[in-house]
Coordinates of C-alpha atoms in Angstrom, one line a residue:
M28 CA 0.0 0.0 0.0
E29 CA 1.5 3.4 -1.0
Q30 CA 0.2 4.9 2.2
Q31 CA 2.5 2.7 4.2
N32 CA 5.5 3.8 2.2
Y33 CA 5.3 7.2 3.8
L34 CA 4.7 6.0 7.4
T35 CA 7.5 7.3 9.6
S36 CA 6.1 6.6 13.1
S37 CA 3.0 5.6 15.1
G38 CA 2.1 5.3 18.7
Y39 CA -0.3 6.3 21.5
A40 CA -0.4 9.7 23.2
P41 CA -1.7 10.0 26.8
V42 CA -4.1 12.9 26.5
N43 CA -7.1 13.8 28.7
N44 CA -7.3 10.3 30.3
L45 CA -7.3 8.7 26.9
S46 CA -4.6 6.8 25.0
I47 CA -5.0 8.3 21.6
Y48 CA -3.6 6.4 18.6
Y49 CA -1.8 8.4 15.9
E50 CA 0.3 7.8 12.8
I51 CA 2.8 10.2 11.2
Y52 CA 3.6 10.2 7.5
G53 CA 6.2 12.1 5.5
E54 CA 8.2 15.2 6.4
G55 CA 7.6 19.0 6.2
K56 CA 5.1 21.4 7.6
P57 CA 2.7 19.5 9.9
L58 CA -0.9 18.8 8.8
L59 CA -3.3 17.2 11.2
L60 CA -6.0 14.9 9.8
L61 CA -9.3 14.4 11.6
H62 CA -11.6 11.6 10.4
G63 CA -15.4 11.2 10.2
T64 CA -17.8 9.3 12.5
Y65 CA -17.1 5.6 12.8
M66 CA -14.0 5.9 10.6
T67 CA -10.3 5.0 11.1
I68 CA -7.2 6.5 9.5
P69 CA -7.1 4.0 6.5
L70 CA -10.8 4.0 5.9
N71 CA -11.0 7.7 5.7
F72 CA -7.6 8.8 4.3
A73 CA -5.9 5.9 2.6
Q74 CA -6.1 7.6 -0.8
L75 CA -5.3 11.1 0.4
I76 CA -2.3 10.5 2.7
P77 CA 0.2 9.4 0.0
Q78 CA -0.5 12.6 -1.9
L79 CA -0.2 14.9 1.1
A80 CA 2.8 13.1 2.6
R81 CA 5.0 13.8 -0.4
T82 CA 5.5 17.3 0.8
R83 CA 4.1 17.5 4.4
K84 CA 4.4 15.9 7.8
V85 CA 0.9 14.3 8.0
I86 CA -0.4 13.5 11.5
A87 CA -3.4 11.2 11.4
V88 CA -5.3 10.5 14.6
E89 CA -8.1 8.1 15.7
M90 CA -10.4 10.0 18.0
Q91 CA -12.1 8.8 21.2
G92 CA -13.7 5.3 20.6
H93 CA -12.6 5.1 17.0
G94 CA -10.2 2.6 15.6
R95 CA -7.3 1.8 18.0
T96 CA -8.3 4.5 20.5
A97 CA -10.4 3.0 23.2
D98 CA -13.6 4.6 24.3
S99 CA -14.1 6.0 27.8
D100 CA -17.1 6.9 30.0
R101 CA -16.6 10.5 28.9
P102 CA -19.5 11.8 26.7
Y103 CA -18.6 12.9 23.2
S104 CA -18.5 16.6 22.6
Y105 CA -16.9 18.7 19.9
D106 CA -15.0 20.7 22.5
A107 CA -13.6 17.6 24.2
L108 CA -12.5 16.1 20.9
A109 CA -11.0 19.5 19.9
D110 CA -9.1 19.6 23.2
D111 CA -7.9 16.0 22.5
A112 CA -6.5 17.1 19.2
A113 CA -4.7 20.1 20.8
G114 CA -3.3 17.7 23.5
L115 CA -1.9 15.4 20.8
L116 CA -0.1 18.2 19.1
K117 CA 1.3 19.4 22.4
Y118 CA 2.4 15.8 23.1
L119 CA 4.2 15.6 19.8
G120 CA 5.9 19.0 20.4
I121 CA 4.0 20.8 17.6
D122 CA 3.3 24.4 18.4
H123 CA 1.1 25.0 15.4
A124 CA -0.2 23.0 12.4
D125 CA -2.5 23.1 9.4
V126 CA -5.7 21.0 10.0
L127 CA -7.9 19.0 7.7
G128 CA -11.2 17.5 9.0
Y129 CA -13.8 15.5 7.2
S130 CA -17.4 15.3 8.3
L131 CA -17.2 14.9 12.2
G132 CA -13.6 15.9 11.9
G133 CA -14.5 19.1 10.1
T134 CA -16.7 20.2 13.0
V135 CA -13.9 19.2 15.4
G136 CA -11.5 21.2 13.3
L137 CA -13.7 24.3 13.6
A138 CA -14.0 23.8 17.4
L139 CA -10.2 23.3 17.6
T140 CA -9.7 26.6 15.7
I141 CA -12.1 28.4 18.0
R142 CA -10.8 27.0 21.2
H143 CA -7.0 26.9 20.4
P144 CA -6.6 29.6 17.7
N145 CA -2.8 29.8 18.1
L146 CA -2.4 26.1 17.2
V147 CA -4.1 26.3 13.8
N148 CA -2.4 28.0 10.8
K149 CA -4.9 27.0 8.2
L150 CA -8.1 24.9 8.4
I151 CA -9.7 22.7 5.7
V152 CA -13.2 21.6 6.3
V153 CA -14.5 18.8 4.0
S154 CA -18.3 18.0 3.9
S155 CA -19.0 19.1 7.4
A156 CA -21.4 21.3 9.4
W157 CA -21.0 24.2 11.9
Q158 CA -24.4 23.6 13.4
Y159 CA -26.9 20.8 13.3
D160 CA -29.3 22.7 11.0
A161 CA -26.5 23.0 8.4
W162 CA -27.5 19.5 7.3
T163 CA -30.5 18.9 5.1
Q164 CA -33.6 17.4 6.7
S165 CA -33.0 14.1 4.9
V166 CA -29.6 13.8 6.6
K167 CA -31.1 14.7 10.0
D168 CA -33.7 12.0 9.4
Q169 CA -30.9 9.5 8.6
L170 CA -29.0 10.5 11.7
A171 CA -32.1 10.1 13.9
F172 CA -32.6 6.6 12.4
L173 CA -29.0 5.5 13.2
A174 CA -29.3 6.9 16.7
T175 CA -31.6 3.9 17.5
K176 CA -30.5 1.3 14.9
A177 CA -26.8 1.8 14.4
P178 CA -25.6 -1.6 15.6
E179 CA -28.0 -3.5 13.4
F180 CA -27.7 -1.2 10.4
L181 CA -23.9 -0.9 10.4
T182 CA -22.9 -4.5 11.3
N183 CA -22.6 -5.9 7.7
T184 CA -20.3 -3.0 6.6
P185 CA -16.6 -2.4 6.2
L186 CA -16.9 -0.2 9.3
K187 CA -17.5 -3.3 11.4
V188 CA -14.8 -5.3 9.7
E189 CA -12.2 -2.6 10.4
Y190 CA -13.4 -2.2 14.0
D191 CA -13.0 -5.9 14.6
R192 CA -9.5 -5.8 13.1
V193 CA -8.1 -2.9 15.1
A194 CA -10.3 -1.9 18.1
P195 CA -8.8 -2.7 21.6
E196 CA -12.2 -4.3 22.6
S197 CA -14.2 -5.5 19.6
E198 CA -17.1 -6.4 21.9
H199 CA -17.6 -2.6 22.5
W200 CA -18.9 -2.2 19.0
P201 CA -22.7 -1.9 19.8
L202 CA -22.0 0.7 22.6
F203 CA -19.6 2.6 20.4
V204 CA -21.7 3.0 17.3
T205 CA -24.8 3.8 19.4
K206 CA -23.0 6.4 21.4
A207 CA -21.5 8.0 18.3
A208 CA -24.8 7.9 16.4
Q209 CA -26.6 9.6 19.2
F210 CA -23.9 12.2 19.5
V211 CA -24.0 13.3 15.8
S212 CA -27.8 13.3 15.8
T213 CA -27.9 15.8 18.8
P214 CA -28.5 19.4 17.8
F215 CA -25.5 21.7 18.2
D216 CA -24.3 25.1 17.2
L217 CA -20.7 26.3 17.3
G218 CA -22.0 29.9 17.3
V219 CA -22.0 32.8 14.9
D220 CA -19.8 34.9 17.1
N221 CA -17.3 32.1 17.5
I222 CA -17.1 31.5 13.8
K223 CA -16.6 35.3 13.2
R224 CA -13.7 35.3 15.6
I225 CA -11.8 32.7 13.5
T226 CA -8.7 34.4 12.0
A227 CA -7.1 31.4 10.4
P228 CA -7.7 31.0 6.6
V229 CA -10.4 28.3 6.0
L230 CA -11.0 26.3 2.9
L231 CA -14.5 24.8 2.7
I232 CA -14.8 21.8 0.3
M233 CA -18.3 20.6 -0.2
G234 CA -20.1 18.3 -2.6
D235 CA -23.1 19.8 -4.5
N236 CA -25.2 16.8 -3.1
D237 CA -23.3 15.8 0.0
G238 CA -26.2 16.5 2.4
A239 CA -25.1 19.9 3.5
D240 CA -27.7 22.8 3.2
L241 CA -26.0 25.0 0.7
K242 CA -27.6 28.1 2.1
K243 CA -25.9 27.3 5.4
V244 CA -22.7 26.7 3.6
A245 CA -22.9 30.1 2.1
E246 CA -23.7 31.6 5.5
L247 CA -20.6 29.9 7.0
Y248 CA -18.5 31.2 4.2
S249 CA -19.9 34.7 4.7
L250 CA -19.1 34.5 8.4
L251 CA -15.5 33.6 7.5
G252 CA -15.3 36.7 5.3
G253 CA -16.3 35.3 2.0
G254 CA -19.1 36.0 -0.4
V255 CA -17.8 39.5 -1.3
S256 CA -17.2 41.2 -4.6
G257 CA -13.6 40.2 -5.0
D258 CA -13.0 42.7 -7.9
M259 CA -13.9 45.6 -5.6
A260 CA -13.0 44.4 -2.1
G261 CA -10.2 41.9 -2.9
L262 CA -10.2 38.2 -2.3
P263 CA -10.8 37.0 1.2
K264 CA -8.3 34.7 2.9
S265 CA -10.9 31.9 3.2
E266 CA -12.1 29.9 0.2
L267 CA -15.1 27.9 -0.9
A268 CA -15.1 25.0 -3.3
I269 CA -18.3 23.1 -4.3
L270 CA -17.5 19.9 -6.3
P271 CA -20.1 18.9 -8.9
A272 CA -21.8 15.5 -8.9
M273 CA -20.4 14.7 -5.5
T274 CA -21.9 13.0 -2.4
H275 CA -20.7 13.0 1.2
V276 CA -19.0 9.6 1.0
G277 CA -17.9 10.2 -2.6
L278 CA -15.8 13.2 -1.7
M279 CA -13.2 11.0 0.1
G280 CA -12.9 8.9 -3.0
V281 CA -11.6 11.7 -5.3
A282 CA -8.2 12.3 -3.7
D283 CA -6.8 13.9 -6.9
K284 CA -9.5 16.5 -6.9
L285 CA -9.1 17.2 -3.2
Q286 CA -5.3 17.4 -3.4
A287 CA -5.6 19.9 -6.3
L288 CA -7.6 22.2 -4.0
I289 CA -5.7 21.5 -0.7
N290 CA -2.1 22.0 -1.8
P291 CA -2.5 25.4 -3.4
F292 CA -4.5 26.6 -0.4
L293 CA -1.8 25.4 2.1
D294 CA 1.0 26.7 -0.1
K295 CA -0.5 30.2 -0.6
D296 CA 1.1 33.1 1.3
Q297 CA -1.4 35.1 3.1

């Protein structure tokens, strides 16, 4: 696997009473990857890591309860997961990094940037939401369904196969997926004022049919300084990309298209 060719180290970081699993690929400026709900590093980023690790030090993490990181009695919260990410960077001796988050990880990335602004140079949010109502009603209906049916619905999927392969306690699967499903189906809002206070450049990458409410995407971009008349006001430091004919899951399968957006954004001098 090409991903493994770039692997330089892996391990567990003692952070906030968790033992958080991480992998590091390549060399260069640090880029932290935050995965989606139920995912692991390879399930979420296997196609993207080899491209990013050619020029960057990629730090991929498995968040509380996911993959090799055991769950705990601590409830899930975006603030807690953001603090875990900050704690991992501190453990690794990294004072600041770029951050890329997909789905759940995108929301955690926003929370990380809000709570620890000095840690984040630039943020990339892929197919994610800054408030629960930023998802379409059909997505919210699906999340509500999974909140009560996750173990049965997700058992015969690659998610379960991967969990059985790497999780410290594979028997924890029903509790994990139920807890995670209930968390992501709970209304939340990172807050307009908090988003406005973000000073780091943010790249929003969304699919045109990924389940995000495009009006809410436009609102988020506006809060980040976008949506202006660039010819008159100049281009803002944040950017928005909407990929055509693209779904929520499909976005992570087009690594070439993502990389073509990510690298120029990260390389750009502000």
